[in-house]
Coordinates of N, CA and C in Angstrom, one line a residue:
X902 N -9.1 8.9 -5.3 CA -9.2 8.0 -4.2 C -9.9 8.7 -3.1
X903 N -11.0 8.2 -2.6 CA -11.8 8.9 -1.6 C -11.3 8.7 -0.2
X904 N -11.3 9.7 0.6 CA -11.1 9.6 2.0 C -9.6 9.4 2.5
X905 N -8.7 9.5 1.7 CA -7.3 9.2 2.1 C -6.4 10.3 1.5
X906 N -5.4 10.7 2.3 CA -4.4 11.6 1.9 C -3.1 10.8 2.0
X907 N -2.5 10.5 0.9 CA -1.2 9.7 0.9 C -0.3 10.2 -0.2
X908 N 0.9 9.8 -0.1 CA 1.9 10.2 -1.2 C 1.3 9.6 -2.5
X909 N 1.3 10.5 -3.5 CA 0.8 10.0 -4.8 C 1.6 8.7 -5.3
X910 N 0.8 7.8 -5.9 CA 1.4 6.6 -6.4 C 1.6 6.7 -7.9
X911 N 2.0 5.6 -8.5 CA 2.3 4.3 -7.8 C 3.6 4.4 -7.0
X912 N 3.8 3.4 -6.2 CA 5.0 3.3 -5.4 C 5.8 2.1 -5.9
X913 N 7.1 2.1 -5.8 CA 8.0 1.0 -6.2 C 9.0 0.7 -5.1
X914 N 9.5 -0.5 -5.2 CA 10.6 -0.9 -4.3 C 11.9 -0.7 -5.0
X915 N 12.9 -0.1 -4.3 CA 14.2 0.0 -4.8 C 15.2 -0.5 -3.8
X916 N 16.3 -1.0 -4.3 CA 17.3 -1.6 -3.4 C 18.6 -0.9 -3.5
X917 N 18.6 0.5 -3.4 CA 19.8 1.3 -3.6 C 20.7 1.4 -2.4
X918 N 20.4 0.7 -1.3 CA 21.2 0.8 -0.1 C 22.5 0.0 -0.5
X919 N 23.7 0.6 -0.2 CA 25.0 0.0 -0.6 C 25.2 -1.4 -0.1
X920 N 24.6 -1.8 1.0 CA 24.8 -3.2 1.5 C 23.5 -4.0 1.5
X921 N 22.5 -3.4 0.9 CA 21.2 -4.1 0.9 C 20.7 -4.4 2.3
X922 N 21.0 -3.5 3.2 CA 20.5 -3.6 4.6 C 19.0 -3.3 4.7
X923 N 18.5 -2.6 3.7 CA 17.1 -2.2 3.7 C 16.6 -2.0 2.2
X924 N 15.3 -2.0 2.1 CA 14.7 -1.6 0.8 C 13.9 -0.4 1.0
X925 N 13.8 0.5 0.0 CA 13.1 1.7 0.1 C 11.8 1.6 -0.8
X926 N 10.7 2.2 -0.3 CA 9.5 2.3 -1.1 C 9.3 3.8 -1.4
X927 N 9.2 4.1 -2.6 CA 9.0 5.5 -3.0 C 8.3 5.6 -4.3
X928 N 7.9 6.8 -4.7 CA 7.3 7.0 -6.1 C 8.5 6.8 -7.1
X929 N 8.2 6.4 -8.3 CA 9.3 6.2 -9.3 C 10.0 7.6 -9.6
X930 N 9.3 8.7 -9.4 CA 9.9 10.0 -9.7 C 10.8 10.4 -8.6
X931 N 10.8 9.7 -7.4 CA 11.5 10.1 -6.3 C 12.7 9.2 -5.9
X932 N 13.0 8.3 -6.8 CA 14.1 7.3 -6.6 C 15.4 8.1 -6.3
X933 N 16.1 7.6 -5.3 CA 17.4 8.2 -4.9 C 17.3 9.6 -4.3
X934 N 16.2 9.9 -3.9 CA 16.0 11.2 -3.2 C 15.6 10.9 -1.7
X935 N 15.1 11.9 -1.0 CA 14.8 11.7 0.4 C 13.3 11.5 0.7
X936 N 12.5 11.4 -0.3 CA 11.0 11.4 -0.1 C 10.5 10.0 0.0
X937 N 11.2 9.0 0.6 CA 10.7 7.7 0.6 C 9.4 7.6 1.4
X938 N 8.5 6.7 0.9 CA 7.2 6.4 1.6 C 7.5 5.6 2.8
X939 N 8.4 4.6 2.6 CA 8.7 3.7 3.7 C 10.1 3.0 3.5
X940 N 10.6 2.5 4.6 CA 11.9 1.8 4.5 C 11.6 0.4 5.2
X941 N 12.0 -0.6 4.6 CA 11.9 -2.0 5.2 C 13.3 -2.5 5.5
X942 N 13.6 -2.6 6.8 CA 14.9 -3.1 7.2 C 14.9 -4.6 7.1
X943 N 16.0 -5.1 6.5 CA 16.1 -6.6 6.3 C 16.3 -7.4 7.6
X944 N 17.2 -7.0 8.3 CA 17.5 -7.7 9.6 C 17.4 -9.2 9.5
X945 N 17.8 -9.8 8.4 CA 17.9 -11.2 8.3 C 16.6 -11.9 8.1
X946 N 15.5 -11.2 8.0 CA 14.2 -11.9 7.8 C 14.0 -12.3 6.4
X947 N 13.5 -13.5 6.2 CA 13.3 -14.0 4.8 C 12.2 -13.3 4.1
X948 N 11.3 -12.6 4.8 CA 10.1 -12.0 4.1 C 10.2 -10.6 3.8
X949 N 11.4 -10.0 4.1 CA 11.5 -8.5 3.9 C 11.2 -8.0 2.5
X950 N 11.6 -8.8 1.5 CA 11.3 -8.4 0.1 C 9.8 -8.4 -0.2
X951 N 9.2 -9.5 0.3 CA 7.7 -9.6 0.0 C 7.0 -8.5 0.8
X952 N 7.5 -8.2 2.0 CA 6.9 -7.1 2.8 C 7.0 -5.8 2.1
X953 N 8.1 -5.5 1.5 CA 8.4 -4.3 0.8 C 7.4 -4.2 -0.4
X954 N 7.3 -5.3 -1.1 CA 6.4 -5.2 -2.3 C 4.9 -5.1 -1.9
X955 N 4.5 -5.7 -0.8 CA 3.2 -5.5 -0.3 C 2.9 -4.0 0.1
X956 N 3.9 -3.4 0.8 CA 3.8 -2.0 1.1 C 3.7 -1.1 -0.2
X957 N 4.5 -1.4 -1.1 CA 4.6 -0.7 -2.4 C 3.2 -0.8 -3.1
X958 N 2.5 -1.9 -3.0 CA 1.2 -2.1 -3.6 C 0.1 -1.5 -2.8
X959 N 0.3 -1.0 -1.6 CA -0.8 -0.6 -0.7 C -1.7 0.5 -1.3
X960 N -1.1 1.5 -1.9 CA -1.9 2.6 -2.5 C -2.8 2.1 -3.6
X961 N -2.3 1.3 -4.5 CA -3.1 0.7 -5.6 C -4.1 -0.3 -5.1
X962 N -3.8 -1.1 -4.1 CA -4.7 -2.0 -3.5 C -5.9 -1.2 -2.8
X963 N -5.6 -0.1 -2.2 CA -6.6 0.8 -1.6 C -7.5 1.3 -2.7
X964 N -6.9 1.8 -3.8 CA -7.7 2.4 -4.9 C -8.6 1.3 -5.5
X965 N -8.1 0.1 -5.7 CA -8.9 -1.0 -6.2 C -10.0 -1.4 -5.3
X966 N -9.7 -1.5 -4.0 CA -10.8 -1.8 -3.0 C -11.8 -0.7 -2.9
X967 N -11.4 0.5 -3.0 CA -12.4 1.6 -3.0 C -13.3 1.5 -4.1
X968 N -12.8 1.2 -5.3 CA -13.6 1.1 -6.5 C -14.6 -0.1 -6.4
X969 N -14.0 -1.2 -5.9 CA -14.8 -2.5 -5.8 C -15.9 -2.3 -4.7
X970 N -15.6 -1.6 -3.6 CA -16.7 -1.3 -2.6 C -17.8 -0.5 -3.2
X971 N -17.4 0.6 -4.0 CA -18.4 1.4 -4.6 C -19.3 0.6 -5.6
X972 N -18.7 -0.3 -6.4 CA -19.4 -1.2 -7.3 C -20.3 -2.1 -6.5
X973 N -19.8 -2.7 -5.4 CA -20.6 -3.6 -4.6 C -21.9 -2.9 -4.1
X974 N -21.7 -1.7 -3.6 CA -22.8 -1.0 -3.1 C -23.9 -0.7 -4.1
X975 N -23.4 -0.4 -5.4 CA -24.3 -0.1 -6.5 C -25.0 -1.4 -6.9
X976 N -24.3 -2.5 -7.0 CA -24.9 -3.8 -7.5 C -25.8 -4.4 -6.4
X977 N -25.3 -4.3 -5.2 CA -26.0 -4.9 -4.1 C -25.9 -6.4 -4.0
X978 N -24.9 -6.9 -4.8 CA -24.7 -8.4 -4.9 C -23.6 -8.8 -4.0
X979 N -23.7 -8.6 -2.7 CA -22.6 -8.9 -1.8 C -23.2 -9.1 -0.4
X980 N -22.5 -10.0 0.4 CA -23.0 -10.2 1.7 C -22.7 -9.0 2.6
X981 N -23.5 -8.7 3.6 CA -23.1 -7.7 4.6 C -21.8 -7.9 5.2
X982 N -21.4 -9.1 5.5 CA -20.1 -9.4 6.1 C -19.0 -9.0 5.2
X983 N -19.1 -9.2 3.9 CA -18.0 -8.7 3.0 C -17.9 -7.2 2.9
X984 N -19.1 -6.6 2.9 CA -19.0 -5.1 2.9 C -18.4 -4.6 4.2
X985 N -18.8 -5.2 5.3 CA -18.2 -4.8 6.6 C -16.7 -5.0 6.7
X986 N -16.2 -6.1 6.1 CA -14.8 -6.3 6.1 C -14.1 -5.3 5.2
X987 N -14.6 -5.0 4.0 CA -14.0 -4.0 3.2 C -14.0 -2.7 3.9
X988 N -15.1 -2.3 4.5 CA -15.2 -1.0 5.2 C -14.2 -0.9 6.3
X989 N -14.1 -2.0 7.1 CA -13.1 -2.0 8.2 C -11.7 -1.8 7.7
X990 N -11.3 -2.5 6.6 CA -10.0 -2.4 6.1 C -9.7 -1.0 5.5
X991 N -10.7 -0.5 4.8 CA -10.6 0.9 4.3 C -10.4 1.9 5.4
X992 N -11.2 1.8 6.5 CA -11.0 2.6 7.7 C -9.6 2.5 8.3
X993 N -9.1 1.3 8.3 CA -7.7 1.1 8.9 C -6.7 1.8 8.0
X994 N -6.9 1.7 6.7 CA -6.0 2.4 5.7 C -6.0 3.9 5.9
X995 N -7.2 4.4 6.3 CA -7.3 5.9 6.5 C -6.9 6.3 7.9
X996 N -6.5 5.3 8.7 CA -6.0 5.7 10.0 C -7.2 5.9 11.0
X997 N -8.3 5.3 10.7 CA -9.5 5.5 11.6 C -9.8 4.4 12.6
X998 N -8.9 3.4 12.6 CA -9.1 2.3 13.5 C -7.8 1.8 14.0

Protein backbone atom coordinates (compact mmCIF):
# COMPACT_ATOMS: atom_id res chain seq x y z
CA UNK A 1 0.00 0.00 0.00
CA UNK A 2 1.68 3.17 -1.12
CA UNK A 3 2.03 6.35 0.89
CA UNK A 4 0.39 5.29 4.13
CA UNK A 5 1.60 3.95 7.44
CA UNK A 6 -1.19 2.26 9.31
CA UNK A 7 -1.78 -0.72 11.53
CA UNK A 8 -1.53 -3.84 9.38
CA UNK A 9 -4.89 -5.16 8.27
CA UNK A 10 -7.31 -6.62 7.86
CA UNK A 11 -9.26 -5.08 10.71
CA UNK A 12 -12.34 -6.55 12.35
CA UNK A 13 -15.12 -5.37 14.65
CA UNK A 14 -15.51 -7.07 17.99
CA UNK A 15 -18.04 -6.48 20.72
CA UNK A 16 -16.18 -7.75 23.76
CA UNK A 17 -17.23 -4.86 26.00
CA UNK A 18 -19.20 -6.36 28.92
CA UNK A 19 -22.19 -4.04 28.43
CA UNK A 20 -21.77 -3.45 24.68
CA UNK A 21 -21.18 0.23 25.41
CA UNK A 22 -18.68 0.30 22.56
CA UNK A 23 -17.27 -1.71 19.69
CA UNK A 24 -13.56 -2.23 19.15
CA UNK A 25 -11.79 -2.29 15.78
CA UNK A 26 -8.54 -4.24 15.75
CA UNK A 27 -6.56 -6.76 13.77
CA UNK A 28 -7.84 -10.34 14.22
CA UNK A 29 -4.52 -11.23 15.86
CA UNK A 30 -4.99 -8.52 18.48
CA UNK A 31 -8.49 -9.34 19.76
CA UNK A 32 -8.88 -8.90 23.52
CA UNK A 33 -5.54 -7.06 23.77
CA UNK A 34 -4.77 -3.37 24.04
CA UNK A 35 -3.78 -2.63 20.43
CA UNK A 36 -7.17 -1.51 19.13
CA UNK A 37 -7.17 0.57 15.96
CA UNK A 38 -10.30 2.42 17.06
CA UNK A 39 -13.18 2.34 19.50
CA UNK A 40 -16.71 3.32 18.50
CA UNK A 41 -18.83 4.38 21.45
CA UNK A 42 -22.48 3.50 21.07
CA UNK A 43 -24.09 6.33 23.03
CA UNK A 44 -27.51 5.23 21.85
CA UNK A 45 -26.88 6.02 18.19
CA UNK A 46 -28.51 3.65 15.72
CA UNK A 47 -25.57 3.81 13.29
CA UNK A 48 -22.73 2.85 15.62
CA UNK A 49 -22.45 -0.72 14.29
CA UNK A 50 -22.36 0.43 10.66
CA UNK A 51 -19.82 3.12 11.60
CA UNK A 52 -17.61 0.47 13.20
CA UNK A 53 -17.79 -1.77 10.14
CA UNK A 54 -16.95 1.16 7.86
CA UNK A 55 -13.89 1.97 9.97
CA UNK A 56 -12.88 -1.70 9.97
CA UNK A 57 -13.03 -1.72 6.16
CA UNK A 58 -11.02 1.50 5.80
CA UNK A 59 -7.61 -0.07 5.24
CA UNK A 60 -8.91 -2.52 2.64
CA UNK A 61 -10.92 0.26 0.96
CA UNK A 62 -7.75 2.36 0.79
CA UNK A 63 -5.81 -0.54 -0.75
CA UNK A 64 -8.56 -1.14 -3.33
CA UNK A 65 -8.74 2.55 -4.19
CA UNK A 66 -4.95 2.77 -4.50
CA UNK A 67 -4.97 -0.16 -6.94
CA UNK A 68 -7.92 1.24 -8.89
CA UNK A 69 -6.28 4.66 -9.17
CA UNK A 70 -3.08 3.06 -10.48
CA UNK A 71 -5.10 1.09 -13.04
CA UNK A 72 -7.03 4.19 -14.08
CA UNK A 73 -3.83 6.14 -14.67
CA UNK A 74 -2.49 3.28 -16.81
CA UNK A 75 -5.70 2.84 -18.83
CA UNK A 76 -6.44 6.53 -19.14
CA UNK A 77 -10.13 5.67 -19.38
CA UNK A 78 -11.44 7.96 -16.65
CA UNK A 79 -12.53 11.56 -16.33
CA UNK A 80 -10.20 14.05 -14.66
CA UNK A 81 -12.92 14.71 -12.08
CA UNK A 82 -12.90 11.06 -11.01
CA UNK A 83 -9.12 11.00 -10.73
CA UNK A 84 -9.18 14.22 -8.72
CA UNK A 85 -11.80 12.79 -6.35
CA UNK A 86 -9.79 9.59 -5.85
CA UNK A 87 -6.60 11.56 -5.24
CA UNK A 88 -8.37 13.88 -2.76
CA UNK A 89 -9.75 10.94 -0.77
CA UNK A 90 -6.38 9.14 -0.82
CA UNK A 91 -4.66 12.30 0.47
CA UNK A 92 -7.25 12.57 3.25
CA UNK A 93 -6.56 8.94 4.25
CA UNK A 94 -2.84 9.73 4.39
CA UNK A 95 -3.55 12.75 6.63
CA UNK A 96 -2.51 15.27 4.00
CA UNK A 97 -5.72 17.30 3.96
